[in-house]
Amino acid sequence: MFRYLALIALAFAATVSAKPAPDAGNLLLKPTTDQAQAALLATRFLTRFHYKAEPLDASMSEKIFDRYFDALDADRLFFLQADIDRFTPQRDKLGDAIYDEDLSVPFAIFNLYEQRVTERTTYARELLKQGFDFSKDESYAYQRDKAPWPKTLDEVNDIWRKRVKNDWLRLVLAGKKDADIRTTLDKRYANYLDRMRQLNSEDVFQTFMNAYAMAIDPHTNYLGPRASENFDIAMKLSLEGIGAVLQLDDDYTTIREIVPGGPAATSGKFKVGDRIVGVGQGTSGSITDVIGWRLDDVVDLIRGAKDTTVRLEVLPTDAGPDGKHQLIALVRKKVNIEEQAAKSSVIEVKRGDVDRHIGVITLPTFYEDFDARRRGDADYKSATHDVAKLLAALKKQNVDGVLIDLRNNGGGSLSEAIDLTGLFVGKGPVVQVRNANGRIEQGNNTHINMVWDGPLAVLVNRNSASASEIFAGAIQDYGRGLIIGEPTYGKGTVQNLVDLDQMGQSEKTAYGELKMTIQQFFRVDGASTQLRGVTPDIAFPITADFAQNGEQTYTNALPWAAVPVADYTPTSDLKTIVPMLETLHTERTAKEKDWQAYEADIADWRKLRKETAISLNEQVRRRERDEQEKKRLERHPEIAAATGPTAKESASGTTPPVKKDGDAAQSKHVDVIPSKSSSGESSVTLVKANPAQTTTAAAAKDDAHQDDGLQADERSLKTDLAQEQARKNEKDVVLTETARILADEVDLIHGDTKLAAHVLPHPILDKDSID
């Protein structure tokens, strides 16, 4: 569960009216005394207690220096080589500066970065006055993370000329007129500058400290006070607030979704699209105008202790800018975030005269309310508790098999991975962990009895990571169920949260937390998931760009390793049935049109992802678009022809995508509820300014159909919600085929007692879920 706090202005998701370029000289940020002390305290833990503890010496300083510049300007769009050279004398001295509680250098670097962003985007706005010649044969290299720093102003200006030209061409291909294009892009670039002005010293410090933390290993992070609070909310799936999903729309904090059962919903006074323009505390506190504020700053005002009052000044969705405001008082309550909780459904697989019913449990994350568990609350919120209840309900529906969908589940609580495994294998070892001293311990399930003893499958993809890999690996090692899908992420390390305020005996919330790697985990068969992940029993096409997604993309990832096999007894043996199921899957999908279209979409998308440049010639782009559109309609005749740009154009546009395992942080918030990333990594890093977007074939198809040359934050809330609903309504051919494979297993063991004896677990006597 990770919250990505984007410090680059390009990542913020608000759109504002075009404004004069700000004077960067008035925006200099400085470190605080608390931040200097937090950096020193974090260093003491990282250099002593990390799984791969390294001294903060000259060598580590150089790594921090390089990572910090990469975090700020990953695609070499802002800094010049001379800017890097200017600070190079300090490259091996950042460690000394931390020990001296002197953070002036990283803040000076950021202030220069802010100046360069202002200069580049001001230049971009000037280019809009002249227009472009799209008959020229030139291309724009949008994948620049490995490019050298531009050496001259002319060189970086040419990069921006092509970037802006590409932005303009995308809108041309979407049917926009020149006047509208100028307005849209001028507003876009002005918004970059406006968001830059809202960055604060906590943002800068968090980015710098993550450059340090992630220089040690990819999954060690520093969480500032605000990020720490959001991490806690994401793990326990609850908060104290009003129960509304918020996002920025122009300068307004807008209600995107009303959470059922929350104060906002029960009041009956809010609608989707309502704009919050002011916030007041208590029944009589003054109203603070929040128009133009950062989303997370507004969220801080709205959140608060349970049973306290907050007053919201609201501009209704159907009112114009000068419409009548409403003042609504709400009493804050505990709000459960059910969107990220486990959910169940049933897929009916027809087999002639026989219907097989497959129960599906979708688990977005391994969540757990740590504090409630420590307090001894019997019914604390957890993935295991929720899944146990869902299994009981599915059993009452007489399902023939259960499918656990862990696609895009990036992990969560280690104890939840252990307990959840127990619901399917019973008591015994689930995982092994090794600490920095080499001591190996077993993570045993000692109190969860087997609840489901029928046919089982686990669906995974490349973004199934960490706790997902512990669960899937244990199910595979015990022979308990089929692992179906793609090779998983390959994260095999364990992190622990260190409360720096507690360790530093601070009476106020000032220092934040460290999420620090303390162990490496291993499957019960002795193998690590590190780098290699979990290999599925039945493999599906890899949807993501394998070379750019997964643990192996990190240069400082821990190596693969192995430990002795744990003392465990497999519950079942699937070796006999897997080849049969593979044959049935291959034969069926060879004739299945939807599956064939799915594989073709993936092949095209992976080919596009390997490209790093795009033509800026309009005729070439139109031809590429038309070719892609023709193929799309041939594969998906049910979809009406679209006139938007191609997936390639969308991939090269300026919409800030997530970086490998990230999630752009400022696009939406729940009052509220923090966003979730796809890899399960807690990180504070920058969103890359220019690379490709989502890497699924479904997204490629959707982008080709929907892309209008706009960034996500430039579309209306109505359009955004409609597109979100359309994505939810799309066929999930992967889930459908996985259910069919599990139904195949049910068919094969039905009436074949010998095969069933191998495939199903040993008889169980006690089916109580939790002792």
mmCIF file with all atom_site columns, C-alpha atoms in Angstrom, residues 55 118 131 134 166-167 206 208 257 259 262 338 357-358 366 372 376 416 443 463 480 544 548 550 590 689-690 719:
data_model
loop_
_atom_site.group_PDB
_atom_site.id
_atom_site.type_symbol
_atom_site.label_atom_id
_atom_site.label_alt_id
_atom_site.label_comp_id
_atom_site.label_asym_id
_atom_site.label_entity_id
_atom_site.label_seq_id
_atom_site.pdbx_PDB_ins_code
_atom_site.Cartn_x
_atom_site.Cartn_y
_atom_site.Cartn_z
_atom_site.occupancy
_atom_site.B_iso_or_equiv
_atom_site.pdbx_formal_charge
_atom_site.auth_seq_id
_atom_site.auth_comp_id
_atom_site.auth_asym_id
_atom_site.auth_atom_id
_atom_site.pdbx_PDB_model_num
ATOM 1  C CA . PRO A 1 55  ? 27.178  3.248   6.377   1.00 0.00 ? 55  PRO A CA 1
ATOM 2  C CA . THR A 1 118 ? 9.057   27.652  -14.291 1.00 0.00 ? 118 THR A CA 1
ATOM 3  C CA . GLY A 1 131 ? 1.725   26.989  -33.918 1.00 0.00 ? 131 GLY A CA 1
ATOM 4  C CA . PHE A 1 134 ? 3.055   18.960  -38.968 1.00 0.00 ? 134 PHE A CA 1
ATOM 5  C CA . ASN A 1 166 ? 3.226   16.379  -29.707 1.00 0.00 ? 166 ASN A CA 1
ATOM 6  C CA . ASP A 1 167 ? 0.681   17.713  -27.226 1.00 0.00 ? 167 ASP A CA 1
ATOM 7  C CA . GLN A 1 206 ? 10.152  13.444  1.909   1.00 0.00 ? 206 GLN A CA 1
ATOM 8  C CA . PHE A 1 208 ? 15.123  13.671  -0.414  1.00 0.00 ? 208 PHE A CA 1
ATOM 9  C CA . GLU A 1 257 ? -18.152 9.716   -4.778  1.00 0.00 ? 257 GLU A CA 1
ATOM 10 C CA . VAL A 1 259 ? -19.321 6.599   0.625   1.00 0.00 ? 259 VAL A CA 1
ATOM 11 C CA . GLY A 1 262 ? -20.850 7.803   5.993   1.00 0.00 ? 262 GLY A CA 1
ATOM 12 C CA . GLU A 1 338 ? -15.210 -0.891  1.479   1.00 0.00 ? 338 GLU A CA 1
ATOM 13 C CA . HIS A 1 357 ? -20.780 -22.311 -10.052 1.00 0.00 ? 357 HIS A CA 1
ATOM 14 C CA . ILE A 1 358 ? -17.414 -20.748 -9.277  1.00 0.00 ? 358 ILE A CA 1
ATOM 15 C CA . PHE A 1 366 ? -3.889  -7.804  2.666   1.00 0.00 ? 366 PHE A CA 1
ATOM 16 C CA . ALA A 1 372 ? -7.424  -2.876  16.947  1.00 0.00 ? 372 ALA A CA 1
ATOM 17 C CA . GLY A 1 376 ? -7.622  -7.355  21.548  1.00 0.00 ? 376 GLY A CA 1
ATOM 18 C CA . GLU A 1 416 ? -2.646  -11.583 7.192   1.00 0.00 ? 416 GLU A CA 1
ATOM 19 C CA . GLY A 1 443 ? 5.745   -18.014 10.027  1.00 0.00 ? 443 GLY A CA 1
ATOM 20 C CA . ASN A 1 463 ? 1.487   -6.663  -10.108 1.00 0.00 ? 463 ASN A CA 1
ATOM 21 C CA . ARG A 1 480 ? -3.647  -26.947 -2.460  1.00 0.00 ? 480 ARG A CA 1
ATOM 22 C CA . ALA A 1 544 ? 2.785   -5.736  -18.691 1.00 0.00 ? 544 ALA A CA 1
ATOM 23 C CA . GLN A 1 548 ? 9.993   -2.484  -17.122 1.00 0.00 ? 548 GLN A CA 1
ATOM 24 C CA . GLY A 1 550 ? 8.957   -6.113  -11.503 1.00 0.00 ? 550 GLY A CA 1
ATOM 25 C CA . ALA A 1 590 ? -7.688  -21.492 -29.684 1.00 0.00 ? 590 ALA A CA 1
ATOM 26 C CA . ALA A 1 689 ? 6.750   13.306  -16.588 1.00 0.00 ? 689 ALA A CA 1
ATOM 27 C CA . ASN A 1 690 ? 6.460   11.615  -19.917 1.00 0.00 ? 690 ASN A CA 1
ATOM 28 C CA . THR A 1 719 ? -16.797 12.189  -18.512 1.00 0.00 ? 719 THR A CA 1
#
